[in-house]
Coordinates of C-alpha atoms in Angstrom, one line a residue:
H1 CA 7.4 18.9 -4.3
N2 CA 7.2 19.8 -8.0
T3 CA 9.0 16.6 -9.1
L4 CA 6.7 14.4 -7.0
S5 CA 3.6 16.2 -8.3
S6 CA 4.8 15.7 -11.9
H7 CA 5.4 12.0 -11.3
L8 CA 2.0 11.5 -9.7
A9 CA 0.3 13.4 -12.6
H10 CA 2.0 11.1 -15.1
L11 CA 0.9 8.0 -13.2
T12 CA -2.7 9.4 -13.0
R13 CA -2.7 10.0 -16.8
A14 CA -1.4 6.5 -17.3
G15 CA -4.4 5.1 -15.4
L16 CA -2.3 3.7 -12.4
L17 CA -3.5 6.3 -9.9
R18 CA -6.7 8.3 -9.1
S19 CA -6.7 11.7 -7.6
R20 CA -9.2 13.9 -5.8
K21 CA -8.9 17.4 -4.4
E22 CA -9.5 18.0 -0.8
G23 CA -9.1 21.7 0.0
R24 CA -5.7 22.7 -1.3
S25 CA -4.4 19.1 -1.2
V26 CA -4.6 16.4 -3.9
I27 CA -5.2 12.9 -2.5
Y28 CA -3.8 10.1 -4.7
R29 CA -4.7 6.4 -4.5
V30 CA -4.0 3.3 -6.5
D31 CA -6.3 2.6 -9.5
F32 CA -6.5 -1.2 -9.0
E33 CA -8.2 -1.8 -12.4
G34 CA -5.5 0.1 -14.3
T35 CA -2.7 -1.5 -12.3
Q36 CA -4.2 -4.9 -12.7
A37 CA -4.5 -4.3 -16.5
L38 CA -0.8 -3.3 -16.7
L39 CA 0.4 -6.3 -14.6
G40 CA -1.8 -8.6 -16.8
F41 CA -0.1 -7.2 -19.9
L42 CA 3.3 -7.6 -18.5
I43 CA 2.7 -11.1 -17.2
E44 CA 1.2 -12.2 -20.5
D45 CA 4.1 -10.7 -22.4
C46 CA 6.6 -12.3 -20.0
C47 CA 4.9 -15.7 -20.1
Q48 CA 5.4 -15.8 -23.9
G49 CA 1.9 -16.6 -25.0
T50 CA 1.0 -18.8 -22.0
P51 CA -0.5 -16.3 -19.5
E52 CA -2.2 -19.1 -17.6
A53 CA 1.2 -20.0 -16.2
C54 CA 1.4 -16.6 -14.6
T55 CA -2.3 -16.1 -13.6
V56 CA -1.6 -17.2 -10.0
A57 CA 1.1 -14.5 -9.7
L58 CA -1.3 -11.8 -10.9
E59 CA -4.1 -12.9 -8.7
T60 CA -1.8 -12.9 -5.7
V61 CA -0.6 -9.4 -6.4
L62 CA -4.0 -7.9 -7.0
P63 CA -6.8 -10.1 -5.9
A64 CA -10.2 -9.8 -7.6
C65 CA -11.7 -8.4 -4.4
C66 CA -9.7 -5.1 -4.8

């Protein structure tokens, strides 16, 4: 339990998760904007300066509607 809470807290501080308290529980959900920004950075870096080559992959993983 403590290890999982620690990992979730790190992901929240990194902007990949959002949390809210509900009674004594903490509910976590994906922060799509933060996750999309991270994936965008990784794809741009991976595509060596031609991110348009990887745009389809990013849009498939996290569509704009989310």
